[in-house]
Amino acid sequence: MRSRLLPAALIASTLAAQGFDPVRSATGWAKLDKDGSATFYDAPGQTLRSWSRDAGDLGSVSLARLEGAPEKWVVDSYGNAWVVSGGVLFNIEAKTGKVLNREKLPGEVSDLAWDLKGFVLAYRGGEPFLEKREYRGGSVLWTYGSKPRKGGPAFSHRVAVTDDGQVLVTSGANLTLTTLDGAKGKAMGQTAFSFNGIAAPDLILGEAERGPLVVWPGRNVALSAVGGRQVPEAKMSGALLAKLDLSQSSVEFLPTGLSEDHVLVGVQEGQAVFIKPGGGLVMVALR
């Protein structure tokens, strides 16, 4: 929920003076907002730091009082943070780092996305189970699917929110997208994609996690991170992007030139943004 793009050198000089430079040192989980801002976890400083390329530092939230390591998070319009850690949702005040609220969640969170009205939690399980919660108190606005069963399958489901507030969901090894009404959580339909004129192949996951799903702002396109080994039909290696064109119901696999251990965090001004395995950001031009 925040801002847009300046040269990396200027970003680096601005943030280096503040002791944290995501361009050089970002690690772990993160997701770009529609406006190009992002919030990264500064582990040495035990702090969430919000950043954009044009404005540099946008603020921070101390996680010194958090019980355990942060796994996923979003910073709301009040500057407060909603943080998932160890199966618990924490609401942390920006000014003081005080834990305003904590709530045990119904399962392990596999992904998180948001819009201006709330944030969506996707849980691991045999089938997708989603909750949308509001920012003011974290209450549940809607749910989709059935709660995961203890001892059952624990697949990683991925979510993204489109420009008009719809929620996209991936499930299992196939590339099909389910679209939900972002206001009510009702299923609006599914999109099965074609590849070179035939049905898109399923991914070969094995023990690998399903890669992140993000939206390309301003286009009716989603991008799913996949490894070349997961889709031999693409005949490419390394980190690939499954370009899911919802208007054409077709998928194209784009090479990135990166290794599979790079983590996709979003798209900004025609570039896919990844976190490097050793820390820092790298951008790949899209077509």
PDB file of C-alpha atoms in Angstrom:
ATOM      1  CA  MET A   1       0.000   0.000   0.000  1.00  0.00           C
ATOM      2  CA  ARG A   2       2.515   2.635  -0.979  1.00  0.00           C
ATOM      3  CA  SER A   3       4.982   4.306  -4.171  1.00  0.00           C
ATOM      4  CA  ARG A   4       7.606   4.237  -7.844  1.00  0.00           C
ATOM      5  CA  LEU A   5      11.252   3.950  -9.529  1.00  0.00           C
ATOM      6  CA  LEU A   6      14.726   5.677  -9.234  1.00  0.00           C
ATOM      7  CA  PRO A   7      18.235   4.471 -10.131  1.00  0.00           C
ATOM      8  CA  ALA A   8      19.520   1.703  -7.881  1.00  0.00           C
ATOM      9  CA  ALA A   9      22.647   3.731  -7.050  1.00  0.00           C
ATOM     10  CA  LEU A  10      20.540   6.500  -5.517  1.00  0.00           C
ATOM     11  CA  ILE A  11      18.469   4.000  -3.550  1.00  0.00           C
ATOM     12  CA  ALA A  12      21.618   2.345  -2.282  1.00  0.00           C
ATOM     13  CA  SER A  13      23.217   5.603  -1.151  1.00  0.00           C
ATOM     14  CA  THR A  14      20.017   6.698   0.624  1.00  0.00           C
ATOM     15  CA  LEU A  15      19.458   3.464   2.497  1.00  0.00           C
ATOM     16  CA  ALA A  16      23.093   2.648   3.213  1.00  0.00           C
ATOM     17  CA  ALA A  17      23.205   5.733   5.401  1.00  0.00           C
ATOM     18  CA  GLN A  18      20.299   4.270   7.352  1.00  0.00           C
ATOM     19  CA  GLY A  19      22.086   0.938   7.786  1.00  0.00           C
ATOM     20  CA  PHE A  20      19.777  -1.118   5.565  1.00  0.00           C
ATOM     21  CA  ASP A  21      19.926  -1.422   1.782  1.00  0.00           C
ATOM     22  CA  PRO A  22      17.415  -3.911   0.283  1.00  0.00           C
ATOM     23  CA  VAL A  23      19.009  -3.572  -3.155  1.00  0.00           C
ATOM     24  CA  ARG A  24      22.120  -5.173  -1.679  1.00  0.00           C
ATOM     25  CA  SER A  25      20.887  -7.091   1.340  1.00  0.00           C
ATOM     26  CA  ALA A  26      17.179  -8.045   1.106  1.00  0.00           C
ATOM     27  CA  THR A  27      16.568 -11.654   2.096  1.00  0.00           C
ATOM     28  CA  GLY A  28      13.665 -13.956   2.935  1.00  0.00           C
ATOM     29  CA  TRP A  29      10.023 -13.363   2.046  1.00  0.00           C
ATOM     30  CA  ALA A  30       8.625 -10.163   0.548  1.00  0.00           C
ATOM     31  CA  LYS A  31       6.021  -9.033  -1.950  1.00  0.00           C
ATOM     32  CA  LEU A  32       5.822  -5.834  -4.001  1.00  0.00           C
ATOM     33  CA  ASP A  33       2.723  -3.705  -3.651  1.00  0.00           C
ATOM     34  CA  LYS A  34       0.901  -2.293  -6.689  1.00  0.00           C
ATOM     35  CA  ASP A  35       2.692   1.033  -6.263  1.00  0.00           C
ATOM     36  CA  GLY A  36       6.121  -0.624  -6.317  1.00  0.00           C
ATOM     37  CA  SER A  37       6.821  -0.387  -2.596  1.00  0.00           C
ATOM     38  CA  ALA A  38       7.852  -3.381  -0.521  1.00  0.00           C
ATOM     39  CA  THR A  39       8.522  -4.275   3.105  1.00  0.00           C
ATOM     40  CA  PHE A  40      11.618  -6.329   3.916  1.00  0.00           C
ATOM     41  CA  TYR A  41      12.760  -7.918   7.151  1.00  0.00           C
ATOM     42  CA  ASP A  42      16.037  -6.553   8.484  1.00  0.00           C
ATOM     43  CA  ALA A  43      17.075  -9.553  10.602  1.00  0.00           C
ATOM     44  CA  PRO A  44      20.076  -7.945  12.373  1.00  0.00           C
ATOM     45  CA  GLY A  45      17.905  -4.991  13.351  1.00  0.00           C
ATOM     46  CA  GLN A  46      14.811  -7.130  14.105  1.00  0.00           C
ATOM     47  CA  THR A  47      12.828  -4.627  12.065  1.00  0.00           C
ATOM     48  CA  LEU A  48      10.432  -4.530   9.135  1.00  0.00           C
ATOM     49  CA  ARG A  49      11.532  -1.773   6.756  1.00  0.00           C
ATOM     50  CA  SER A  50       9.244  -0.390   4.060  1.00  0.00           C
ATOM     51  CA  TRP A  51      10.906   0.959   0.939  1.00  0.00           C
ATOM     52  CA  SER A  52      10.276   2.231  -2.557  1.00  0.00           C
ATOM     53  CA  ARG A  53      12.635   3.104  -5.371  1.00  0.00           C
ATOM     54  CA  ASP A  54      11.582   6.741  -5.590  1.00  0.00           C
ATOM     55  CA  ALA A  55      11.231   7.622  -1.893  1.00  0.00           C
ATOM     56  CA  GLY A  56      13.737   5.244  -0.321  1.00  0.00           C
ATOM     57  CA  ASP A  57      12.862   4.550   3.317  1.00  0.00           C
ATOM     58  CA  LEU A  58       9.105   4.704   4.028  1.00  0.00           C
ATOM     59  CA  GLY A  59       9.169   3.729   7.663  1.00  0.00           C
ATOM     60  CA  SER A  60       9.887   0.809   9.948  1.00  0.00           C
ATOM     61  CA  VAL A  61       8.296  -1.391  12.594  1.00  0.00           C
ATOM     62  CA  SER A  62      10.324  -2.998  15.366  1.00  0.00           C
ATOM     63  CA  LEU A  63       9.748  -6.730  15.805  1.00  0.00           C
ATOM     64  CA  ALA A  64      11.887  -6.989  18.937  1.00  0.00           C
ATOM     65  CA  ARG A  65       8.822  -8.100  20.919  1.00  0.00           C
ATOM     66  CA  LEU A  66       7.746 -10.710  18.379  1.00  0.00           C
ATOM     67  CA  GLU A  67       7.667 -14.268  19.672  1.00  0.00           C
ATOM     68  CA  GLY A  68       9.659 -16.080  16.992  1.00  0.00           C
ATOM     69  CA  ALA A  69      10.840 -15.205  13.491  1.00  0.00           C
ATOM     70  CA  PRO A  70       8.481 -13.403  11.077  1.00  0.00           C
ATOM     71  CA  GLU A  71       7.322 -15.528   8.153  1.00  0.00           C
ATOM     72  CA  LYS A  72       5.021 -13.235   6.169  1.00  0.00           C
ATOM     73  CA  TRP A  73       3.672  -9.731   6.730  1.00  0.00           C
ATOM     74  CA  VAL A  74       1.882  -6.659   5.487  1.00  0.00           C
ATOM     75  CA  VAL A  75       2.085  -3.066   6.726  1.00  0.00           C
ATOM     76  CA  ASP A  76      -1.305  -1.332   6.772  1.00  0.00           C
ATOM     77  CA  SER A  77      -2.193   2.289   6.003  1.00  0.00           C
ATOM     78  CA  TYR A  78      -1.711   3.192   9.686  1.00  0.00           C
ATOM     79  CA  GLY A  79       1.907   2.001   9.488  1.00  0.00           C
ATOM     80  CA  ASN A  80       1.210  -0.953  11.774  1.00  0.00           C
ATOM     81  CA  ALA A  81       2.314  -4.450  10.835  1.00  0.00           C
ATOM     82  CA  TRP A  82       0.381  -7.713  10.566  1.00  0.00           C
ATOM     83  CA  VAL A  83       2.888 -10.515  10.967  1.00  0.00           C
ATOM     84  CA  VAL A  84       2.516 -14.295  10.681  1.00  0.00           C
ATOM     85  CA  SER A  85       4.866 -16.278  12.909  1.00  0.00           C
ATOM     86  CA  GLY A  86       4.592 -19.822  14.233  1.00  0.00           C
ATOM     87  CA  GLY A  87       0.912 -20.221  13.409  1.00  0.00           C
ATOM     88  CA  VAL A  88      -0.005 -16.952  15.146  1.00  0.00           C
ATOM     89  CA  LEU A  89      -1.076 -13.616  13.636  1.00  0.00           C
ATOM     90  CA  PHE A  90       0.425 -10.601  15.406  1.00  0.00           C
ATOM     91  CA  ASN A  91      -0.636  -6.973  15.047  1.00  0.00           C
ATOM     92  CA  ILE A  92       2.309  -4.734  15.949  1.00  0.00           C
ATOM     93  CA  GLU A  93       2.169  -0.996  16.509  1.00  0.00           C
ATOM     94  CA  ALA A  94       4.561   1.021  14.374  1.00  0.00           C
ATOM     95  CA  LYS A  95       5.477   3.701  16.914  1.00  0.00           C
ATOM     96  CA  THR A  96       6.270   1.475  19.878  1.00  0.00           C
ATOM     97  CA  GLY A  97       6.716  -2.070  18.575  1.00  0.00           C
ATOM     98  CA  LYS A  98       4.008  -3.111  21.024  1.00  0.00           C
ATOM     99  CA  VAL A  99       1.996  -6.240  20.221  1.00  0.00           C
ATOM    100  CA  LEU A 100      -1.563  -4.906  19.953  1.00  0.00           C
ATOM    101  CA  ASN A 101      -3.179  -8.247  19.290  1.00  0.00           C
ATOM    102  CA  ARG A 102      -2.308 -11.878  18.684  1.00  0.00           C
ATOM    103  CA  GLU A 103      -4.508 -14.662  17.355  1.00  0.00           C
ATOM    104  CA  LYS A 104      -3.863 -18.346  16.783  1.00  0.00           C
ATOM    105  CA  LEU A 105      -4.462 -19.234  13.141  1.00  0.00           C
ATOM    106  CA  PRO A 106      -6.221 -22.365  11.844  1.00  0.00           C
ATOM    107  CA  GLY A 107      -3.105 -23.696  10.124  1.00  0.00           C
ATOM    108  CA  GLU A 108       0.275 -22.940   8.588  1.00  0.00           C
ATOM    109  CA  VAL A 109       0.209 -19.964   6.224  1.00  0.00           C
ATOM    110  CA  SER A 110       1.646 -20.653   2.778  1.00  0.00           C
ATOM    111  CA  ASP A 111       1.072 -17.216   1.263  1.00  0.00           C
ATOM    112  CA  LEU A 112      -0.292 -13.730   1.917  1.00  0.00           C
ATOM    113  CA  ALA A 113      -1.632 -10.989  -0.366  1.00  0.00           C
ATOM    114  CA  TRP A 114      -3.631  -7.814   0.201  1.00  0.00           C
ATOM    115  CA  ASP A 115      -5.639  -4.888  -1.098  1.00  0.00           C
ATOM    116  CA  LEU A 116      -6.782  -1.621   0.518  1.00  0.00           C
ATOM    117  CA  LYS A 117      -9.584  -3.299   2.482  1.00  0.00           C
ATOM    118  CA  GLY A 118      -7.809  -6.290   3.953  1.00  0.00           C
ATOM    119  CA  PHE A 119      -5.301  -9.092   3.584  1.00  0.00           C
ATOM    120  CA  VAL A 120      -5.721 -12.665   2.375  1.00  0.00           C
ATOM    121  CA  LEU A 121      -4.087 -15.610   4.118  1.00  0.00           C
ATOM    122  CA  ALA A 122      -3.707 -18.897   2.220  1.00  0.00           C
ATOM    123  CA  TYR A 123      -3.140 -22.009   4.317  1.00  0.00           C
ATOM    124  CA  ARG A 124      -1.300 -25.216   3.569  1.00  0.00           C
ATOM    125  CA  GLY A 125      -3.565 -28.206   3.029  1.00  0.00           C
ATOM    126  CA  GLY A 126      -4.909 -30.717   0.572  1.00  0.00           C
ATOM    127  CA  GLU A 127      -7.197 -28.062  -0.928  1.00  0.00           C
ATOM    128  CA  PRO A 128      -6.984 -24.264  -0.748  1.00  0.00           C
ATOM    129  CA  PHE A 129      -8.338 -22.606   2.384  1.00  0.00           C
ATOM    130  CA  LEU A 130      -8.286 -18.805   2.442  1.00  0.00           C
ATOM    131  CA  GLU A 131      -9.267 -16.110   4.910  1.00  0.00           C
ATOM    132  CA  LYS A 132      -9.582 -12.404   4.212  1.00  0.00           C
ATOM    133  CA  ARG A 133      -9.120 -10.252   7.309  1.00  0.00           C
ATOM    134  CA  GLU A 134      -9.656  -6.530   7.828  1.00  0.00           C
ATOM    135  CA  TYR A 135      -6.951  -4.177   9.053  1.00  0.00           C
ATOM    136  CA  ARG A 136      -8.682  -2.492  11.959  1.00  0.00           C
ATOM    137  CA  GLY A 137      -8.914  -5.523  14.237  1.00  0.00           C
ATOM    138  CA  GLY A 138      -7.967  -8.496  12.113  1.00  0.00           C
ATOM    139  CA  SER A 139     -11.479  -9.969  12.079  1.00  0.00           C
ATOM    140  CA  VAL A 140     -12.362 -12.397   9.293  1.00  0.00           C
ATOM    141  CA  LEU A 141     -14.267 -10.822   6.403  1.00  0.00           C
ATOM    142  CA  TRP A 142     -14.735 -14.081   4.479  1.00  0.00           C
ATOM    143  CA  THR A 143     -13.371 -17.579   4.066  1.00  0.00           C
ATOM    144  CA  TYR A 144     -13.018 -19.829   1.042  1.00  0.00           C
ATOM    145  CA  GLY A 145     -12.657 -23.606   1.127  1.00  0.00           C
ATOM    146  CA  SER A 146     -12.418 -25.962   4.106  1.00  0.00           C
ATOM    147  CA  LYS A 147      -9.956 -25.713   6.974  1.00  0.00           C
ATOM    148  CA  PRO A 148      -6.921 -28.008   6.606  1.00  0.00           C
ATOM    149  CA  ARG A 149      -7.082 -31.334   8.457  1.00  0.00           C
ATOM    150  CA  LYS A 150      -4.399 -32.263  10.948  1.00  0.00           C
ATOM    151  CA  GLY A 151      -2.201 -34.995   9.505  1.00  0.00           C
ATOM    152  CA  GLY A 152      -3.573 -34.409   6.009  1.00  0.00           C
ATOM    153  CA  PRO A 153      -1.716 -33.188   2.892  1.00  0.00           C
ATOM    154  CA  ALA A 154       0.038 -29.854   3.290  1.00  0.00           C
ATOM    155  CA  PHE A 155       0.393 -28.453  -0.210  1.00  0.00           C
ATOM    156  CA  SER A 156       1.543 -24.873  -0.623  1.00  0.00           C
ATOM    157  CA  HIS A 157      -1.147 -22.706  -2.231  1.00  0.00           C
ATOM    158  CA  ARG A 158      -0.326 -19.291  -3.685  1.00  0.00           C
ATOM    159  CA  VAL A 159      -2.426 -16.135  -3.954  1.00  0.00           C
ATOM    160  CA  ALA A 160      -2.268 -12.749  -5.667  1.00  0.00           C
ATOM    161  CA  VAL A 161      -4.666  -9.801  -5.910  1.00  0.00           C
ATOM    162  CA  THR A 162      -5.457  -8.262  -9.297  1.00  0.00           C
ATOM    163  CA  ASP A 163      -5.698  -4.563 -10.111  1.00  0.00           C
ATOM    164  CA  ASP A 164      -9.485  -4.665  -9.629  1.00  0.00           C
ATOM    165  CA  GLY A 165      -9.338  -6.542  -6.323  1.00  0.00           C
ATOM    166  CA  GLN A 166     -10.031 -10.089  -7.449  1.00  0.00           C
ATOM    167  CA  VAL A 167      -8.079 -12.877  -5.739  1.00  0.00           C
ATOM    168  CA  LEU A 168      -6.176 -15.410  -7.858  1.00  0.00           C
ATOM    169  CA  VAL A 169      -5.400 -18.817  -6.346  1.00  0.00           C
ATOM    170  CA  THR A 170      -3.123 -21.634  -7.530  1.00  0.00           C
ATOM    171  CA  SER A 171      -3.451 -25.151  -6.202  1.00  0.00           C
ATOM    172  CA  GLY A 172      -1.416 -28.320  -6.604  1.00  0.00           C
ATOM    173  CA  ALA A 173       0.856 -28.952  -9.553  1.00  0.00           C
ATOM    174  CA  ASN A 174      -1.340 -27.560 -12.338  1.00  0.00           C
ATOM    175  CA  LEU A 175      -1.253 -24.013 -13.653  1.00  0.00           C
ATOM    176  CA  THR A 176      -5.020 -23.462 -13.457  1.00  0.00           C
ATOM    177  CA  LEU A 177      -6.051 -20.247 -11.688  1.00  0.00           C
ATOM    178  CA  THR A 178      -9.188 -19.923  -9.592  1.00  0.00           C
ATOM    179  CA  THR A 179     -10.587 -16.383  -9.410  1.00  0.00           C
ATOM    180  CA  LEU A 180     -12.431 -15.217  -6.290  1.00  0.00           C
ATOM    181  CA  ASP A 181     -14.489 -12.089  -5.697  1.00  0.00           C
ATOM    182  CA  GLY A 182     -12.210 -10.032  -3.459  1.00  0.00           C
ATOM    183  CA  ALA A 183     -15.138  -8.497  -1.564  1.00  0.00           C
ATOM    184  CA  LYS A 184     -17.087 -11.692  -0.828  1.00  0.00           C
ATOM    185  CA  GLY A 185     -14.690 -14.601  -1.377  1.00  0.00           C
ATOM    186  CA  LYS A 186     -17.041 -16.308  -3.816  1.00  0.00           C
ATOM    187  CA  ALA A 187     -15.550 -18.322  -6.685  1.00  0.00           C
ATOM    188  CA  MET A 188     -16.003 -16.511 -10.000  1.00  0.00           C
ATOM    189  CA  GLY A 189     -14.511 -19.230 -12.191  1.00  0.00           C
ATOM    190  CA  GLN A 190     -11.356 -21.026 -13.218  1.00  0.00           C
ATOM    191  CA  THR A 191      -8.912 -20.407 -16.045  1.00  0.00           C
ATOM    192  CA  ALA A 192      -7.198 -23.437 -17.573  1.00  0.00           C
ATOM    193  CA  PHE A 193      -4.303 -22.381 -19.790  1.00  0.00           C
ATOM    194  CA  SER A 194      -3.061 -23.698 -23.120  1.00  0.00           C
ATOM    195  CA  PHE A 195       0.607 -24.072 -24.069  1.00  0.00           C
ATOM    196  CA  ASN A 196       1.554 -24.188 -27.756  1.00  0.00           C
ATOM    197  CA  GLY A 197      -2.020 -25.002 -28.669  1.00  0.00           C
ATOM    198  CA  ILE A 198      -2.536 -27.856 -26.182  1.00  0.00           C
ATOM    199  CA  ALA A 199      -3.357 -28.064 -22.485  1.00  0.00           C
ATOM    200  CA  ALA A 200      -0.600 -26.615 -20.293  1.00  0.00           C
ATOM    201  CA  PRO A 201       1.487 -29.318 -18.584  1.00  0.00           C
ATOM    202  CA  ASP A 202       1.373 -29.999 -14.861  1.00  0.00           C
ATOM    203  CA  LEU A 203       4.460 -29.015 -12.902  1.00  0.00           C
ATOM    204  CA  ILE A 204       6.801 -31.680 -11.562  1.00  0.00           C
ATOM    205  CA  LEU A 205       7.001 -30.587  -7.943  1.00  0.00           C
ATOM    206  CA  GLY A 206       8.365 -33.543  -5.995  1.00  0.00           C
ATOM    207  CA  GLU A 207       9.285 -32.065  -2.625  1.00  0.00           C
ATOM    208  CA  ALA A 208       9.717 -28.582  -4.088  1.00  0.00           C
ATOM    209  CA  GLU A 209       7.440 -25.732  -3.062  1.00  0.00           C
ATOM    210  CA  ARG A 210       5.081 -24.121  -5.525  1.00  0.00           C
ATOM    211  CA  GLY A 211       6.743 -20.835  -6.567  1.00  0.00           C
ATOM    212  CA  PRO A 212       5.286 -17.360  -5.856  1.00  0.00           C
ATOM    213  CA  LEU A 213       2.388 -15.972  -7.872  1.00  0.00           C
ATOM    214  CA  VAL A 214       2.303 -12.239  -8.702  1.00  0.00           C
ATOM    215  CA  VAL A 215       0.263  -9.906 -10.900  1.00  0.00           C
ATOM    216  CA  TRP A 216       1.734  -7.782 -13.680  1.00  0.00           C
ATOM    217  CA  PRO A 217       0.147  -4.365 -12.910  1.00  0.00           C
ATOM    218  CA  GLY A 218      -1.814  -2.807 -15.734  1.00  0.00           C
ATOM    219  CA  ARG A 219      -2.118  -6.057 -17.658  1.00  0.00           C
ATOM    220  CA  ASN A 220      -4.458  -9.000 -17.405  1.00  0.00           C
ATOM    221  CA  VAL A 221      -1.459 -11.224 -16.721  1.00  0.00           C
ATOM    222  CA  ALA A 222      -0.173 -13.184 -13.741  1.00  0.00           C
ATOM    223  CA  LEU A 223       3.329 -14.573 -13.375  1.00  0.00           C
ATOM    224  CA  SER A 224       4.145 -17.799 -11.562  1.00  0.00           C
ATOM    225  CA  ALA A 225       7.741 -18.653 -10.684  1.00  0.00           C
ATOM    226  CA  VAL A 226       8.716 -22.159 -11.825  1.00  0.00           C
ATOM    227  CA  GLY A 227      11.972 -24.037 -12.176  1.00  0.00           C
ATOM    228  CA  GLY A 228      13.106 -25.400 -15.520  1.00  0.00           C
ATOM    229  CA  ARG A 229      13.209 -28.879 -13.971  1.00  0.00           C
ATOM    230  CA  GLN A 230       9.542 -28.522 -13.026  1.00  0.00           C
ATOM    231  CA  VAL A 231       8.417 -28.042 -16.616  1.00  0.00           C
ATOM    232  CA  PRO A 232      10.619 -30.037 -19.030  1.00  0.00           C
ATOM    233  CA  GLU A 233       8.210 -29.159 -21.872  1.00  0.00           C
ATOM    234  CA  ALA A 234       9.648 -25.612 -21.801  1.00  0.00           C
ATOM    235  CA  LYS A 235      13.106 -26.996 -22.678  1.00  0.00           C
ATOM    236  CA  MET A 236      14.867 -24.365 -20.556  1.00  0.00           C
ATOM    237  CA  SER A 237      16.831 -24.407 -17.322  1.00  0.00           C
ATOM    238  CA  GLY A 238      17.062 -22.145 -14.293  1.00  0.00           C
ATOM    239  CA  ALA A 239      14.345 -19.863 -12.953  1.00  0.00           C
ATOM    240  CA  LEU A 240      11.464 -19.435 -15.391  1.00  0.00           C
ATOM    241  CA  LEU A 241       8.338 -17.307 -15.326  1.00  0.00           C
ATOM    242  CA  ALA A 242       5.053 -18.849 -16.382  1.00  0.00           C
ATOM    243  CA  LYS A 243       3.365 -15.884 -18.045  1.00  0.00           C
ATOM    244  CA  LEU A 244      -0.340 -16.585 -17.510  1.00  0.00           C
ATOM    245  CA  ASP A 245      -2.397 -14.458 -19.912  1.00  0.00           C
ATOM    246  CA  LEU A 246      -5.938 -14.467 -18.510  1.00  0.00           C
ATOM    247  CA  SER A 247      -7.450 -12.758 -21.551  1.00  0.00           C
ATOM    248  CA  GLN A 248      -6.054 -15.395 -23.932  1.00  0.00           C
ATOM    249  CA  SER A 249      -6.095 -18.351 -21.464  1.00  0.00           C
ATOM    250  CA  SER A 250      -2.572 -19.162 -22.607  1.00  0.00           C
ATOM    251  CA  VAL A 251       0.773 -19.630 -20.883  1.00  0.00           C
ATOM    252  CA  GLU A 252       4.262 -18.791 -22.115  1.00  0.00           C
ATOM    253  CA  PHE A 253       7.427 -19.761 -20.261  1.00  0.00           C
ATOM    254  CA  LEU A 254       9.969 -16.936 -20.054  1.00  0.00           C
ATOM    255  CA  PRO A 255      13.660 -17.499 -19.266  1.00  0.00           C
ATOM    256  CA  THR A 256      15.234 -15.216 -16.664  1.00  0.00           C
ATOM    257  CA  GLY A 257      18.890 -16.194 -16.834  1.00  0.00           C
ATOM    258  CA  LEU A 258      18.788 -16.753 -13.066  1.00  0.00           C
ATOM    259  CA  SER A 259      19.235 -19.882 -10.994  1.00  0.00           C
ATOM    260  CA  GLU A 260      16.178 -21.583  -9.508  1.00  0.00           C
ATOM    261  CA  ASP A 261      16.971 -20.380  -5.975  1.00  0.00           C
ATOM    262  CA  HIS A 262      16.040 -16.786  -6.800  1.00  0.00           C
ATOM    263  CA  VAL A 263      12.699 -15.729  -5.267  1.00  0.00           C
ATOM    264  CA  LEU A 264      10.122 -13.743  -7.241  1.00  0.00           C
ATOM    265  CA  VAL A 265       8.644 -10.823  -5.271  1.00  0.00           C
ATOM    266  CA  GLY A 266       6.750  -8.845  -7.919  1.00  0.00           C
ATOM    267  CA  VAL A 267       6.723  -6.815 -11.122  1.00  0.00           C
ATOM    268  CA  GLN A 268       7.611  -3.160 -11.488  1.00  0.00           C
ATOM    269  CA  GLU A 269       7.762  -1.041 -14.639  1.00  0.00           C
ATOM    270  CA  GLY A 270       8.126  -4.011 -16.966  1.00  0.00           C
ATOM    271  CA  GLN A 271      10.696  -5.795 -14.798  1.00  0.00           C
ATOM    272  CA  ALA A 272      10.313  -8.905 -12.682  1.00  0.00           C
ATOM    273  CA  VAL A 273      11.959  -8.361  -9.290  1.00  0.00           C
ATOM    274  CA  PHE A 274      13.722 -11.229  -7.520  1.00  0.00           C
ATOM    275  CA  ILE A 275      15.550 -11.649  -4.230  1.00  0.00           C
ATOM    276  CA  LYS A 276      18.966 -13.210  -4.823  1.00  0.00           C
ATOM    277  CA  PRO A 277      19.922 -16.306  -2.794  1.00  0.00           C
ATOM    278  CA  GLY A 278      22.818 -14.435  -1.192  1.00  0.00           C
ATOM    279  CA  GLY A 279      20.747 -11.312  -0.504  1.00  0.00           C
ATOM    280  CA  GLY A 280      19.810  -8.250  -2.550  1.00  0.00           C
ATOM    281  CA  LEU A 281      17.530  -7.554  -5.485  1.00  0.00           C
ATOM    282  CA  VAL A 282      17.865  -8.292  -9.183  1.00  0.00           C
ATOM    283  CA  MET A 283      15.536  -7.142 -11.970  1.00  0.00           C
ATOM    284  CA  VAL A 284      14.752  -9.022 -15.183  1.00  0.00           C
ATOM    285  CA  ALA A 285      13.143  -7.255 -18.152  1.00  0.00           C
ATOM    286  CA  LEU A 286       9.835  -8.750 -19.285  1.00  0.00           C
ATOM    287  CA  ARG A 287       8.324  -8.915 -22.727  1.00  0.00           C
TER     288      ARG A 287
END
